Amino acid sequence: MSLPCNSTFPAGFIWGVATAAAQIEGAAFTDGKGESIWDRFARQPGKVHGGDTLDVACDHYHRFDEDFALMASLGVKHYRLSISWPRIYPDGDGELNQAGLDFYARLFDAMARHGITPWVTLFHWDLPQALEDRGGWRARETVEAFGRYATTVVQAFADRIEHWITLNEIRCFTQLAYGYGLKAPGVKVDAATLNQIYHHALVSHGLAVQAVRQYGGPRAQVGLTDNSDVCIPVTETPADIAAAREWYRRKNLHLLGAISNGGYSDEYLERCGKDAPKVAADDFALISAPTDFLGLNLYTGPFVRAGADGEPEEVLLPSAYPKADSPWLHWAPQVIYWGTRLAHETYGVKSIYITENGCGYNDEPVVAGEVNDLHRREFLRAHLRELQRAIADGIPVDGYFLWSFMDNFEWEDGYERRFGIVHVDFATQQRTPKLSAHYYAAVISANRVV
Ligand code: PNW
């Protein structure tokens, strides 16, 4: 099947925007919220650009009503947000903070008033520091605590939430945090510990799925958001496509591979050798329980080709290759097409939502009341064309969430790096929709690439 290049998207296609609690809420110690590992990390010298903290961020905690009014004015009807675990359980476990649940109840009420449907991520990296002090993701205790937290949240909001996302980007809060030490808690563990941490993340995903199935009500849908290592064939020829597919399969063996396989493959266990994770008897019954969709955060990916011996090889990026200001974010719009296609082909996924896609730049000044981010408009248009191609090829993509609604705390890059389609002046909290916001509003309204 192929569609003419200016055709509309399928009726009911979900257009949304995304954020995460720690990056926008601020109010880091308000109404009983506990300390998160990011609150702690940001206070360690040299960890976050400019010494920026999450204390105020976009002050969304106090401004959500006007933020939803702005969102609605752009025609956005779907919003992916996350819930802050330390707002609900300040110590990660044990005593519940009712004020935390009350905050999200007010937030969801406001969204309903503005006609915006919530898509809720249960964990977007803000682990309670108290749990990190007892071992963090190294410890099985954290997995059990996450299961209790997920159950509490699903029980509290089952009447309002139909779309649940268990975890955001396992790779980032495991490998980048405990492997490379770039993200909180900023440590470097050994290979066996890191493999155990991946496993704990997978079990946590499974416990959240179980919570949604038990308490989410008949209409609830649940899935994981993964940032798979997407491999893009340098030329779309059978040889390079096969190489990209094989490279993708190998790179995702420990996460999506294990989930879809119902266990760790021999290939993965051989790769781990003596550092293989310890797996409890029922773990994979949880981990591989069916889900309703797969969320994919698609930003970039390596270009892969068939080498001389037929083995996949990554092509090095020349210095002239275009990048966003985030050094890891080289332009590769085909990540949308290949990210969704490889997930569908490799794991048989039947429903995919792109839960994040966007770009981060530093200098986006407000001039005469406008932010001329033509670079982001161009980025979005190129990526949406690839989304259209994926759909035309029959890949089951049901929605797209742009990262991000507004500039926010970009983790170790602090407030310097802007991903929003709405500009935030962090001194005054003034919001200014950028050119890209008006562009995206036009896309949503026309339900096609404009
Ligand atoms: C995602 N990489 O993070 C997160 O889900 C967001 O919270 C974040 O703000 C956004 O993308 C932009 O960075 C990523 O190194 C961080 O490939 C790093 C990578 C990918 C995604």
PDB file of C-alpha atoms in Angstrom, residues 171 226 228-232 240-261 263-271 302 304 311-312 314 338-339 341-343 345-348:
ATOM      1  CA  ARG A 171      18.666   2.343  28.922  1.00  0.00           C
ATOM      2  CA  ASP A 226      11.715   2.084  25.100  1.00  0.00           C
ATOM      3  CA  SER A 228      15.688   1.042  21.317  1.00  0.00           C
ATOM      4  CA  ASP A 229      19.001   1.384  19.571  1.00  0.00           C
ATOM      5  CA  VAL A 230      17.596   1.967  16.104  1.00  0.00           C
ATOM      6  CA  CYS A 231      19.858   1.031  13.215  1.00  0.00           C
ATOM      7  CA  ILE A 232      19.348   2.825   9.931  1.00  0.00           C
ATOM      8  CA  ASP A 240      22.180  -2.920   4.075  1.00  0.00           C
ATOM      9  CA  ILE A 241      18.646  -3.478   5.363  1.00  0.00           C
ATOM     10  CA  ALA A 242      19.607  -6.990   6.448  1.00  0.00           C
ATOM     11  CA  ALA A 243      22.713  -5.607   8.161  1.00  0.00           C
ATOM     12  CA  ALA A 244      20.696  -2.936   9.988  1.00  0.00           C
ATOM     13  CA  ARG A 245      18.113  -5.510  11.060  1.00  0.00           C
ATOM     14  CA  GLU A 246      20.756  -7.855  12.436  1.00  0.00           C
ATOM     15  CA  TRP A 247      22.614  -5.051  14.254  1.00  0.00           C
ATOM     16  CA  TYR A 248      19.309  -3.879  15.755  1.00  0.00           C
ATOM     17  CA  ARG A 249      18.482  -7.388  16.911  1.00  0.00           C
ATOM     18  CA  ARG A 250      21.836  -7.785  18.674  1.00  0.00           C
ATOM     19  CA  LYS A 251      21.788  -4.359  20.309  1.00  0.00           C
ATOM     20  CA  ASN A 252      18.317  -4.802  21.790  1.00  0.00           C
ATOM     21  CA  LEU A 253      18.706  -8.388  22.948  1.00  0.00           C
ATOM     22  CA  HIS A 254      18.788  -7.545  26.675  1.00  0.00           C
ATOM     23  CA  LEU A 255      15.584  -5.455  26.693  1.00  0.00           C
ATOM     24  CA  LEU A 256      12.966  -5.749  23.931  1.00  0.00           C
ATOM     25  CA  GLY A 257      14.613  -9.004  22.856  1.00  0.00           C
ATOM     26  CA  ALA A 258      14.205 -10.563  26.298  1.00  0.00           C
ATOM     27  CA  ILE A 259      10.654  -9.260  26.684  1.00  0.00           C
ATOM     28  CA  SER A 260       9.496 -10.659  23.363  1.00  0.00           C
ATOM     29  CA  ASN A 261      11.447 -13.888  23.750  1.00  0.00           C
ATOM     30  CA  GLY A 263      13.494 -15.033  28.659  1.00  0.00           C
ATOM     31  CA  TYR A 264      17.154 -14.318  28.069  1.00  0.00           C
ATOM     32  CA  SER A 265      18.429 -15.986  24.929  1.00  0.00           C
ATOM     33  CA  ASP A 266      21.498 -18.225  24.948  1.00  0.00           C
ATOM     34  CA  GLU A 267      23.170 -15.631  22.787  1.00  0.00           C
ATOM     35  CA  TYR A 268      22.635 -12.964  25.461  1.00  0.00           C
ATOM     36  CA  LEU A 269      23.682 -15.231  28.317  1.00  0.00           C
ATOM     37  CA  GLU A 270      26.857 -16.200  26.479  1.00  0.00           C
ATOM     38  CA  ARG A 271      27.591 -12.531  25.973  1.00  0.00           C
ATOM     39  CA  PRO A 302      23.597   4.911  13.849  1.00  0.00           C
ATOM     40  CA  VAL A 304      24.614   0.694   9.380  1.00  0.00           C
ATOM     41  CA  GLU A 311      28.796  -8.403   8.925  1.00  0.00           C
ATOM     42  CA  PRO A 312      26.943  -5.256   9.978  1.00  0.00           C
ATOM     43  CA  GLU A 314      28.326   1.292  11.733  1.00  0.00           C
ATOM     44  CA  TRP A 338      13.223   2.239  10.718  1.00  0.00           C
ATOM     45  CA  GLY A 339      12.544   2.508  14.450  1.00  0.00           C
ATOM     46  CA  ARG A 341       9.467  -0.872  11.139  1.00  0.00           C
ATOM     47  CA  LEU A 342      12.190  -2.862  12.902  1.00  0.00           C
ATOM     48  CA  ALA A 343      10.140  -3.070  16.115  1.00  0.00           C
ATOM     49  CA  GLU A 345       9.121  -6.827  12.135  1.00  0.00           C
ATOM     50  CA  THR A 346      11.437  -8.046  14.879  1.00  0.00           C
ATOM     51  CA  TYR A 347       9.029  -8.282  17.797  1.00  0.00           C
ATOM     52  CA  GLY A 348       5.658  -8.471  16.073  1.00  0.00           C
TER      53      GLY A 348
END
